[in-house]
Amino acid sequence: MIAKIEPFEVMEILARAKELERAGEDVIHLEIGEPDFDIPKKAKLESIKAIKEGFTHYTESKGMPELREAIAEYLSSNLDLHISSDKVLITGGVSLGLLYSLSTILDKGDNVIVPDPSYPCYPNIIRFVGGRVKTVGLEEDFSLNIEKLKENIDGKTKAIILNTPSNPTGTYLSSRELKGITEIAEDSDIYVISDEIYSGLVYDRKRSPSILEQNYEKVIMLDGFSKLYAMTGMRIGYAVSTTEIIEDMDKIQQNLYICPSSISQRAALASLECERDVEYMKRKFNERRKLVYRKLKKINGVKVIEPKGAYYIFPDIRKICTDSNKFAEKLLEKEKVAVTPGKAFGKNGEGHIRISYSTSIEKLEDGLNRIENFISQLSSQTVL
Ligand code: PLP
C-alpha cells in the first residue's frame, strides 16, 4: 500500500514554467526556494578531497564527531550558550530532521500546531507519521497571536512547529515572542519544534533569535546548510535537543538512513569556515530584498510587509485578486513570471503570492516590471 502523503504543490508551478521554457519562452523564476549562488569554494574542494581520499563510506549514524563538535561550538559561540555535541544529530537536511522529530514525539491521535501560512511540508509530514494538524492563523502583520495559540492547545496537543525566519513571510520571531510561546508550551507541557533553517539569513542582525536561548527542555531546534551555504543538493542539516531525544531520533536515522552522506558532512564542516562567502551572499540578498520591497510597494493594490529574513516576500494581492492560484497561473501564461500562490502555504496564505528574490537584480527588475504590467492591465481589461 502506498503511504498517503500530499504532493509538494510548490513544485507544480516550476514544472509549468520549465515547460514554457522548453517551448522557447523567456521565463523569470521568482518561485524557486533555493539560493542561486554556488556552494562556497572551500566546501566544494573539501567534498572533492573527501571523494579522492575514499571518504565515501558510512560514518557514525549520529554524524561525524568532528562535525557535531563543530556545530556545538558554532552554536555555543553564536548564541552565547553552552551546547555539547551529544545534543547534536546530523541529518539529511532539515527535512529528515522534521521527520525524525515528529516520529519521535508523536503518538497516534496527537495533534501538532502549525502556523498558517507556513512551509507546506509541515502538515504533510505530521499526517504522514499519524498525527493531526491544528493550524493557527497568523495575524495581518504575520505575527503569531499568543492568545490564539493558547486557545488551540488541547489535551492531545504534543507540539507546536515554529519557523523563524519564516518561509513564506520573511518575518522572524523576537526573543520576547519566543519567550511568550515557550511559556505557553511549558504550561501545557508540549514540545516546540523550531525550524531555524533561515536563521543566518537575516538582514538587520547576524542571526535571528533561537529557541535554544529560551532554556526550555522540550525543544527540538532544526537548522542546516541548504540555505546559508547554498548547499541544497548536499542534503545536510542538524537537530539539537536533549540527549534523550537525540538518542531516539538517532535510532530512527540508523534504521531509515544509516547515516548522513559522508561527503556532504565533510563539505558542511568546511563550510563553517566560509564566513566571507556567507557575508557576500547576504549582502547580495539584502540588495535584492530592498529592491523588491521598494518596487512592490509602488504597485497599486499590492500591500507588502518588509521582510527581515530568508529570501522571500509575501505581498497581499487581495485587492486585485483573491484566488492566488489563478493569479499565479495567469501571470505565468501572460507575462512569463513564475511566483508561488500563497494558498500553497495554507488557507491564510490565500490572497498572497510568494516571491523569492534568489535571482539576479536584473531578473528581479524585469520580473517586477512584468508583474506591474500584468496588474495594471487587470484594471483596464478582464484578464482573470
Ligand atoms: N524548512 C523550510 C522552512 C524550508 O523552506 C525548507 C526548504 O525550502 C526546508 C525546511 C528543507 O530544508 P532541507 O534542504 O535542509 O531539507
Tab-separated table of C-alpha atoms and ligand atoms in Angstrom:
chain	number	residue	atom	x	y	z
A	1	MET	CA	0.000	0.000	0.000
A	2	ILE	CA	1.378	3.389	-0.895
A	3	ALA	CA	1.550	5.700	2.129
A	4	LYS	CA	-0.725	8.711	1.883
A	5	ILE	CA	1.179	11.955	1.522
A	6	GLU	CA	0.203	15.128	-0.293
A	7	PRO	CA	2.368	16.364	-3.179
A	8	PHE	CA	4.615	19.356	-2.516
A	9	GLU	CA	2.434	21.677	-4.643
A	10	VAL	CA	5.083	24.376	-4.931
A	11	MET	CA	6.874	22.150	-7.435
A	12	GLU	CA	3.931	22.288	-9.851
A	13	ILE	CA	4.357	25.926	-10.934
A	14	LEU	CA	8.036	25.162	-11.508
A	15	ALA	CA	7.065	22.254	-13.789
A	16	ARG	CA	4.805	24.510	-15.903
A	17	ALA	CA	7.489	27.232	-16.024
A	18	LYS	CA	10.014	24.672	-17.275
A	19	GLU	CA	7.554	23.503	-19.917
A	20	LEU	CA	7.185	27.080	-21.194
A	21	GLU	CA	10.959	27.445	-21.249
A	22	ARG	CA	11.316	24.295	-23.310
A	23	ALA	CA	8.881	25.897	-25.751
A	24	GLY	CA	11.333	28.828	-26.087
A	25	GLU	CA	9.733	31.335	-23.676
A	26	ASP	CA	11.839	33.678	-21.550
A	27	VAL	CA	10.549	32.846	-18.067
A	28	ILE	CA	11.544	34.791	-14.947
A	29	HIS	CA	11.718	32.422	-11.991
A	30	LEU	CA	10.561	34.019	-8.774
A	31	GLU	CA	9.169	30.781	-7.373
A	32	ILE	CA	12.394	28.931	-6.620
A	33	GLY	CA	13.107	28.368	-2.940
A	34	GLU	CA	16.847	27.919	-3.108
A	35	PRO	CA	19.836	30.259	-3.294
A	36	ASP	CA	21.167	30.926	-6.799
A	37	PHE	CA	24.773	31.060	-5.506
A	38	ASP	CA	27.378	28.354	-5.847
A	39	ILE	CA	28.482	26.303	-2.846
A	40	PRO	CA	31.434	28.069	-1.065
A	41	LYS	CA	34.695	27.137	-2.795
A	42	LYS	CA	36.269	25.703	0.311
A	43	ALA	CA	33.300	23.381	0.852
A	44	LYS	CA	33.352	22.356	-2.806
A	45	LEU	CA	37.069	21.494	-2.665
A	46	GLU	CA	36.592	19.627	0.594
A	47	SER	CA	33.920	17.377	-0.931
A	48	ILE	CA	36.197	16.626	-3.888
A	49	LYS	CA	39.017	15.876	-1.442
A	50	ALA	CA	36.732	13.565	0.530
A	51	ILE	CA	35.952	11.574	-2.618
A	52	LYS	CA	39.630	11.444	-3.658
A	53	GLU	CA	40.579	10.184	-0.198
A	54	GLY	CA	37.908	7.492	-0.404
A	55	PHE	CA	35.922	9.078	2.397
A	56	THR	CA	32.836	7.590	0.806
A	57	HIS	CA	31.723	5.045	3.393
A	58	TYR	CA	29.252	5.121	6.252
A	59	THR	CA	30.052	7.429	9.141
A	60	GLU	CA	28.718	7.207	12.718
A	61	SER	CA	24.915	7.257	12.500
A	62	LYS	CA	24.714	10.483	14.507
A	63	GLY	CA	27.197	12.059	12.121
A	64	MET	CA	30.964	12.628	12.207
A	65	PRO	CA	32.051	13.543	15.765
A	66	GLU	CA	34.153	16.448	14.369
A	67	LEU	CA	31.110	17.932	12.638
A	68	ARG	CA	28.855	17.514	15.695
A	69	GLU	CA	31.556	19.141	17.792
A	70	ALA	CA	31.997	21.999	15.322
A	71	ILE	CA	28.231	22.666	15.215
A	72	ALA	CA	28.038	22.596	19.026
A	73	GLU	CA	30.885	25.130	19.160
A	74	TYR	CA	29.367	27.285	16.400
A	75	LEU	CA	26.013	27.464	18.195
A	76	SER	CA	27.591	27.956	21.615
A	77	SER	CA	29.592	30.932	20.422
A	78	ASN	CA	26.830	32.446	18.250
A	79	LEU	CA	24.133	32.106	20.882
A	80	ASP	CA	26.347	32.604	23.894
A	81	LEU	CA	25.253	29.289	25.411
A	82	HIS	CA	26.910	26.012	26.210
A	83	ILE	CA	25.745	23.290	23.847
A	84	SER	CA	27.512	19.927	23.967
A	85	SER	CA	27.913	17.750	20.908
A	86	ASP	CA	25.853	14.888	22.413
A	87	LYS	CA	22.854	17.158	21.860
A	88	VAL	CA	23.523	17.379	18.123
A	89	LEU	CA	22.373	14.942	15.449
A	90	ILE	CA	23.442	15.384	11.833
A	91	THR	CA	20.549	14.737	9.455
A	92	GLY	CA	19.894	14.526	5.721
A	93	GLY	CA	18.662	18.121	5.649
A	94	VAL	CA	16.086	19.751	7.900
A	95	SER	CA	13.538	17.641	6.010
A	96	LEU	CA	14.725	14.455	7.696
A	97	GLY	CA	15.143	16.344	10.971
A	98	LEU	CA	11.425	17.118	10.769
A	99	LEU	CA	10.518	13.514	10.009
A	100	TYR	CA	12.638	12.186	12.890
A	101	SER	CA	11.399	14.823	15.365
A	102	LEU	CA	7.749	14.187	14.654
A	103	SER	CA	8.193	10.393	14.565
A	104	THR	CA	9.960	10.551	17.930
A	105	ILE	CA	7.464	12.613	19.867
A	106	LEU	CA	4.061	11.833	18.327
A	107	ASP	CA	1.696	9.107	19.447
A	108	LYS	CA	-1.354	8.105	17.432
A	109	GLY	CA	-4.065	10.773	17.639
A	110	ASP	CA	-1.751	13.521	18.863
A	111	ASN	CA	-2.003	16.864	17.185
A	112	VAL	CA	0.622	19.447	16.298
A	113	ILE	CA	0.036	23.171	15.998
A	114	VAL	CA	1.268	24.747	12.789
A	115	PRO	CA	1.157	28.464	11.949
A	116	ASP	CA	-0.834	29.336	8.830
A	117	PRO	CA	0.701	30.319	6.441
A	118	SER	CA	3.856	28.230	6.783
A	119	TYR	CA	6.074	25.729	4.985
A	120	PRO	CA	3.707	23.299	3.200
A	121	CYS	CA	5.622	20.147	4.148
A	122	TYR	CA	4.839	20.518	7.886
A	123	PRO	CA	1.210	19.346	7.704
A	124	ASN	CA	2.145	16.671	5.167
A	125	ILE	CA	4.865	15.181	7.391
A	126	ILE	CA	2.684	15.390	10.531
A	127	ARG	CA	-0.073	13.421	8.794
A	128	PHE	CA	2.462	11.019	7.286
A	129	VAL	CA	3.591	9.958	10.772
A	130	GLY	CA	-0.009	9.595	12.012
A	131	GLY	CA	-0.507	12.945	13.704
A	132	ARG	CA	-3.233	15.514	13.268
A	133	VAL	CA	-2.714	19.118	12.227
A	134	LYS	CA	-4.126	22.151	14.017
A	135	THR	CA	-3.474	25.444	12.328
A	136	VAL	CA	-3.262	28.843	13.970
A	137	GLY	CA	-3.850	31.674	11.526
A	138	LEU	CA	-1.193	34.371	11.634
A	139	GLU	CA	-2.260	37.989	12.051
A	140	GLU	CA	-2.279	40.521	9.185
A	141	ASP	CA	1.300	41.513	10.054
A	142	PHE	CA	2.266	37.792	10.082
A	143	SER	CA	2.749	37.734	13.849
A	144	LEU	CA	1.617	34.772	15.944
A	145	ASN	CA	-1.120	35.732	18.390
A	146	ILE	CA	-0.191	34.108	21.702
A	147	GLU	CA	-3.791	34.029	22.953
A	148	LYS	CA	-4.947	32.279	19.783
A	149	LEU	CA	-2.132	29.784	20.195
A	150	LYS	CA	-3.192	29.073	23.771
A	151	GLU	CA	-6.820	28.547	22.748
A	152	ASN	CA	-5.783	25.936	20.210
A	153	ILE	CA	-3.860	23.734	22.622
A	154	ASP	CA	-5.896	20.791	23.851
A	155	GLY	CA	-5.215	17.549	25.729
A	156	LYS	CA	-3.976	15.885	22.545
A	157	THR	CA	-1.548	18.633	21.509
A	158	LYS	CA	2.027	17.366	21.530
A	159	ALA	CA	3.945	20.158	19.879
A	160	ILE	CA	3.991	23.413	18.035
A	161	ILE	CA	6.143	23.935	14.962
A	162	LEU	CA	7.781	27.327	14.538
A	163	ASN	CA	9.646	28.537	11.503
A	164	THR	CA	11.803	31.543	12.204
A	165	PRO	CA	12.607	33.313	9.893
A	166	SER	CA	9.552	32.155	8.041
A	167	ASN	CA	9.017	30.709	4.641
A	168	PRO	CA	6.890	32.310	3.118
A	169	THR	CA	6.555	35.579	5.097
A	170	GLY	CA	10.217	36.507	5.656
A	171	THR	CA	9.478	37.636	9.232
A	172	TYR	CA	11.244	36.264	12.297
A	173	LEU	CA	10.226	35.882	15.927
A	174	SER	CA	11.759	38.200	18.507
A	175	SER	CA	13.232	36.848	21.754
A	176	ARG	CA	10.160	38.232	23.520
A	177	GLU	CA	7.816	36.349	21.210
A	178	LEU	CA	9.834	33.162	21.620
A	179	LYS	CA	9.679	33.623	25.381
A	180	GLY	CA	5.884	34.001	25.277
A	181	ILE	CA	5.495	30.885	23.135
A	182	THR	CA	7.866	28.904	25.353
A	183	GLU	CA	5.931	29.879	28.482
A	184	ILE	CA	2.715	28.590	26.927
A	185	ALA	CA	4.456	25.395	25.791
A	186	GLU	CA	5.831	24.898	29.285
A	187	ASP	CA	2.405	25.461	30.896
A	188	SER	CA	0.870	22.860	28.586
A	189	ASP	CA	3.904	20.557	28.673
A	190	ILE	CA	4.260	20.417	24.898
A	191	TYR	CA	7.293	20.398	22.618
A	192	VAL	CA	8.475	23.291	20.495
A	193	ILE	CA	9.987	22.219	17.185
A	194	SER	CA	11.754	25.258	15.807
A	195	ASP	CA	12.797	25.166	12.165
A	196	GLU	CA	15.572	27.761	12.015
A	197	ILE	CA	16.899	26.913	8.573
A	198	TYR	CA	16.940	30.623	7.622
A	199	SER	CA	18.362	31.836	10.951
A	200	GLY	CA	21.615	33.059	9.386
A	201	LEU	CA	19.813	34.868	6.568
A	202	VAL	CA	18.571	37.952	8.403
A	203	TYR	CA	19.417	41.464	7.333
A	204	ASP	CA	19.279	43.581	10.459
A	205	ARG	CA	21.424	41.390	12.722
A	206	LYS	CA	23.801	38.434	12.472
A	207	ARG	CA	21.214	35.747	13.103
A	208	SER	CA	17.623	35.571	14.307
A	209	PRO	CA	16.908	34.693	17.944
A	210	SER	CA	16.887	30.961	18.604
A	211	ILE	CA	14.517	28.844	20.641
A	212	LEU	CA	17.646	27.354	22.251
A	213	GLU	CA	18.142	30.651	24.095
A	214	GLN	CA	14.873	30.056	25.971
A	215	ASN	CA	16.408	27.301	28.037
A	216	TYR	CA	13.330	25.048	27.777
A	217	GLU	CA	13.876	21.277	27.866
A	218	LYS	CA	11.199	20.176	25.404
A	219	VAL	CA	12.712	21.848	22.391
A	220	ILE	CA	13.969	20.461	19.089
A	221	MET	CA	15.846	23.015	17.036
A	222	LEU	CA	16.459	22.229	13.375
A	223	ASP	CA	18.905	24.002	11.135
A	224	GLY	CA	21.037	23.114	8.153
A	225	PHE	CA	23.413	24.024	5.399
A	226	SER	CA	20.990	24.177	2.448
A	227	LYS	CA	20.204	27.874	2.607
A	228	LEU	CA	23.003	29.692	4.427
A	229	TYR	CA	25.726	27.930	2.450
A	230	ALA	CA	23.779	27.433	-0.799
A	231	MET	CA	24.168	23.665	-0.435
A	232	THR	CA	20.603	22.472	-1.092
A	233	GLY	CA	21.709	19.460	-3.126
A	234	MET	CA	24.159	18.266	-0.482
A	235	ARG	CA	21.198	17.355	1.757
A	236	ILE	CA	22.740	18.144	5.104
A	237	GLY	CA	21.290	19.588	8.300
A	238	TYR	CA	21.179	19.034	12.041
A	239	ALA	CA	18.902	18.750	15.049
A	240	VAL	CA	19.638	19.992	18.563
A	241	SER	CA	17.691	18.679	21.546
A	242	THR	CA	18.143	16.819	24.817
A	243	THR	CA	20.447	13.796	24.663
A	244	GLU	CA	17.392	11.531	25.197
A	245	ILE	CA	15.532	12.946	22.194
A	246	ILE	CA	18.710	12.878	20.110
A	247	GLU	CA	19.236	9.199	21.024
A	248	ASP	CA	15.662	8.402	19.947
A	249	MET	CA	15.969	10.350	16.707
A	250	ASP	CA	19.252	8.577	16.041
A	251	LYS	CA	17.523	5.176	16.300
A	252	ILE	CA	15.190	6.246	13.507
A	253	GLN	CA	18.127	7.515	11.459
A	254	GLN	CA	20.001	4.209	11.948
A	255	ASN	CA	17.037	2.301	10.532
A	256	LEU	CA	15.894	4.661	7.797
A	257	TYR	CA	19.094	6.258	6.582
A	258	ILE	CA	22.080	4.662	8.405
A	259	CYS	CA	23.949	7.963	8.390
A	260	PRO	CA	24.068	11.260	6.506
A	261	SER	CA	26.258	11.450	3.389
A	262	SER	CA	29.944	11.293	4.336
A	263	ILE	CA	30.908	13.674	1.520
A	264	SER	CA	28.271	16.235	2.482
A	265	GLN	CA	29.392	16.084	6.097
A	266	ARG	CA	32.931	16.981	5.050
A	267	ALA	CA	31.566	19.847	2.951
A	268	ALA	CA	29.451	21.032	5.890
A	269	LEU	CA	32.470	21.003	8.191
A	270	ALA	CA	34.425	23.127	5.720
A	271	SER	CA	31.501	25.494	5.157
A	272	LEU	CA	31.546	26.521	8.809
A	273	GLU	CA	34.787	28.314	7.942
A	274	CYS	CA	33.267	30.151	4.976
A	275	GLU	CA	32.119	33.273	6.775
A	276	ARG	CA	33.185	35.550	3.915
A	277	ASP	CA	31.158	33.638	1.325
A	278	VAL	CA	28.127	33.909	3.597
A	279	GLU	CA	28.661	37.641	4.041
A	280	TYR	CA	28.827	38.069	0.273
A	281	MET	CA	25.577	36.143	-0.290
A	282	LYS	CA	23.838	38.063	2.465
A	283	ARG	CA	24.922	41.382	1.009
A	284	LYS	CA	23.520	40.382	-2.375
A	285	PHE	CA	20.270	39.078	-0.885
A	286	ASN	CA	19.883	42.302	1.046
A	287	GLU	CA	20.274	44.464	-2.091
A	288	ARG	CA	17.634	42.364	-3.824
A	289	ARG	CA	15.349	42.424	-0.795
A	290	LYS	CA	15.388	46.225	-0.771
A	291	LEU	CA	14.722	46.441	-4.494
A	292	VAL	CA	11.796	44.005	-4.449
A	293	TYR	CA	10.212	45.661	-1.432
A	294	ARG	CA	10.591	49.136	-2.958
A	295	LYS	CA	9.118	48.091	-6.297
A	296	LEU	CA	6.209	46.115	-4.840
A	297	LYS	CA	5.283	48.963	-2.529
A	298	LYS	CA	4.723	51.171	-5.560
A	299	ILE	CA	2.278	48.816	-7.285
A	300	ASN	CA	-1.341	49.900	-6.873
A	301	GLY	CA	-3.419	47.441	-4.899
A	302	VAL	CA	-0.451	45.494	-3.516
A	303	LYS	CA	0.125	45.529	0.242
A	304	VAL	CA	3.519	44.449	1.365
A	305	ILE	CA	5.290	43.931	4.682
A	306	GLU	CA	9.039	44.408	4.680
A	307	PRO	CA	10.674	41.003	5.125
A	308	LYS	CA	13.565	40.770	7.589
A	309	GLY	CA	14.863	37.310	6.838
A	310	ALA	CA	15.079	34.365	4.409
A	311	TYR	CA	14.751	35.439	0.732
A	312	TYR	CA	11.011	35.627	0.409
A	313	ILE	CA	8.467	38.404	0.313
A	314	PHE	CA	4.755	37.683	0.649
A	315	PRO	CA	2.682	40.518	-0.858
A	316	ASP	CA	-1.040	40.724	-0.226
A	317	ILE	CA	-2.877	40.902	-3.568
A	318	ARG	CA	-6.438	40.609	-2.234
A	319	LYS	CA	-7.428	43.986	-3.653
A	320	ILE	CA	-6.523	42.669	-7.105
A	321	CYS	CA	-7.432	39.006	-6.906
A	322	THR	CA	-8.485	36.696	-4.096
A	323	ASP	CA	-7.553	33.492	-5.923
A	324	SER	CA	-3.766	33.187	-5.746
A	325	ASN	CA	-3.658	30.046	-7.904
A	326	LYS	CA	-5.465	31.789	-10.720
A	327	PHE	CA	-3.295	34.895	-10.344
A	328	ALA	CA	-0.076	32.850	-10.482
A	329	GLU	CA	-1.273	30.781	-13.448
A	330	LYS	CA	-2.300	33.834	-15.493
A	331	LEU	CA	0.841	35.745	-14.560
A	332	LEU	CA	2.902	32.848	-15.831
A	333	GLU	CA	0.898	32.447	-19.032
A	334	LYS	CA	0.682	36.173	-19.862
A	335	GLU	CA	3.921	37.679	-18.561
A	336	LYS	CA	6.051	34.540	-18.136
A	337	VAL	CA	6.782	35.230	-14.488
A	338	ALA	CA	6.613	32.289	-12.094
A	339	VAL	CA	5.602	33.003	-8.480
A	340	THR	CA	4.161	30.686	-5.852
A	341	PRO	CA	0.461	31.039	-4.983
A	342	GLY	CA	0.028	31.930	-1.314
A	343	LYS	CA	-2.614	29.249	-0.900
A	344	ALA	CA	0.123	26.609	-1.126
A	345	PHE	CA	1.211	27.753	2.363
A	346	GLY	CA	-2.205	27.380	3.991
A	347	LYS	CA	-5.697	28.819	3.995
A	348	ASN	CA	-4.452	32.085	5.448
A	349	GLY	CA	-1.902	32.440	2.667
A	350	GLU	CA	-4.712	32.800	0.130
A	351	GLY	CA	-4.780	36.249	-1.477
A	352	HIS	CA	-0.976	36.447	-1.365
A	353	ILE	CA	1.855	35.374	-3.625
A	354	ARG	CA	5.331	34.332	-2.579
A	355	ILE	CA	8.173	35.959	-4.453
A	356	SER	CA	11.595	34.505	-3.950
A	357	TYR	CA	14.403	37.020	-4.509
A	358	SER	CA	17.052	34.380	-5.001
A	359	THR	CA	17.825	35.582	-8.507
A	360	SER	CA	19.829	38.446	-10.027
A	361	ILE	CA	18.925	42.119	-9.637
A	362	GLU	CA	18.408	42.328	-13.427
A	363	LYS	CA	15.949	39.430	-13.447
A	364	LEU	CA	14.165	40.838	-10.419
A	365	GLU	CA	13.810	44.262	-12.079
A	366	ASP	CA	12.445	42.618	-15.208
A	367	GLY	CA	10.143	40.288	-13.260
A	368	LEU	CA	8.738	43.061	-11.085
A	369	ASN	CA	8.122	45.262	-14.142
A	370	ARG	CA	6.219	42.411	-15.748
A	371	ILE	CA	4.154	41.924	-12.571
A	372	GLU	CA	3.359	45.639	-12.509
A	373	ASN	CA	2.345	45.494	-16.154
A	374	PHE	CA	0.153	42.451	-15.531
A	375	ILE	CA	-1.612	44.146	-12.620
A	376	SER	CA	-2.132	47.418	-14.472
A	377	GLN	CA	-3.756	45.534	-17.359
A	378	LEU	CA	-6.142	43.883	-14.937
A	379	SER	CA	-7.762	47.226	-14.239
A	380	SER	CA	-8.253	48.013	-17.943
A	381	GLN	CA	-9.461	44.597	-19.131
A	382	THR	CA	-10.593	41.338	-17.634
A	383	VAL	CA	-7.557	39.115	-17.544
A	384	LEU	CA	-8.602	36.841	-14.690
B	1	PLP	N1	12.263	24.116	6.197
B	1	PLP	C1	11.891	25.193	5.484
B	1	PLP	C2	11.123	26.272	6.146
B	1	PLP	C3	12.211	25.288	4.116
B	1	PLP	O1	11.846	26.383	3.431
B	1	PLP	C4	12.914	24.223	3.501
B	1	PLP	C5	13.219	24.272	2.059
B	1	PLP	O2	12.750	25.084	1.312
B	1	PLP	C6	13.275	23.122	4.280
B	1	PLP	C7	12.939	23.098	5.618
B	1	PLP	C8	14.042	21.966	3.698
B	1	PLP	O3	15.353	22.037	4.139
B	1	PLP	P1	16.487	20.989	3.758
B	1	PLP	O4	17.001	21.317	2.410
B	1	PLP	O5	17.524	21.197	4.827
B	1	PLP	O6	15.862	19.637	3.855
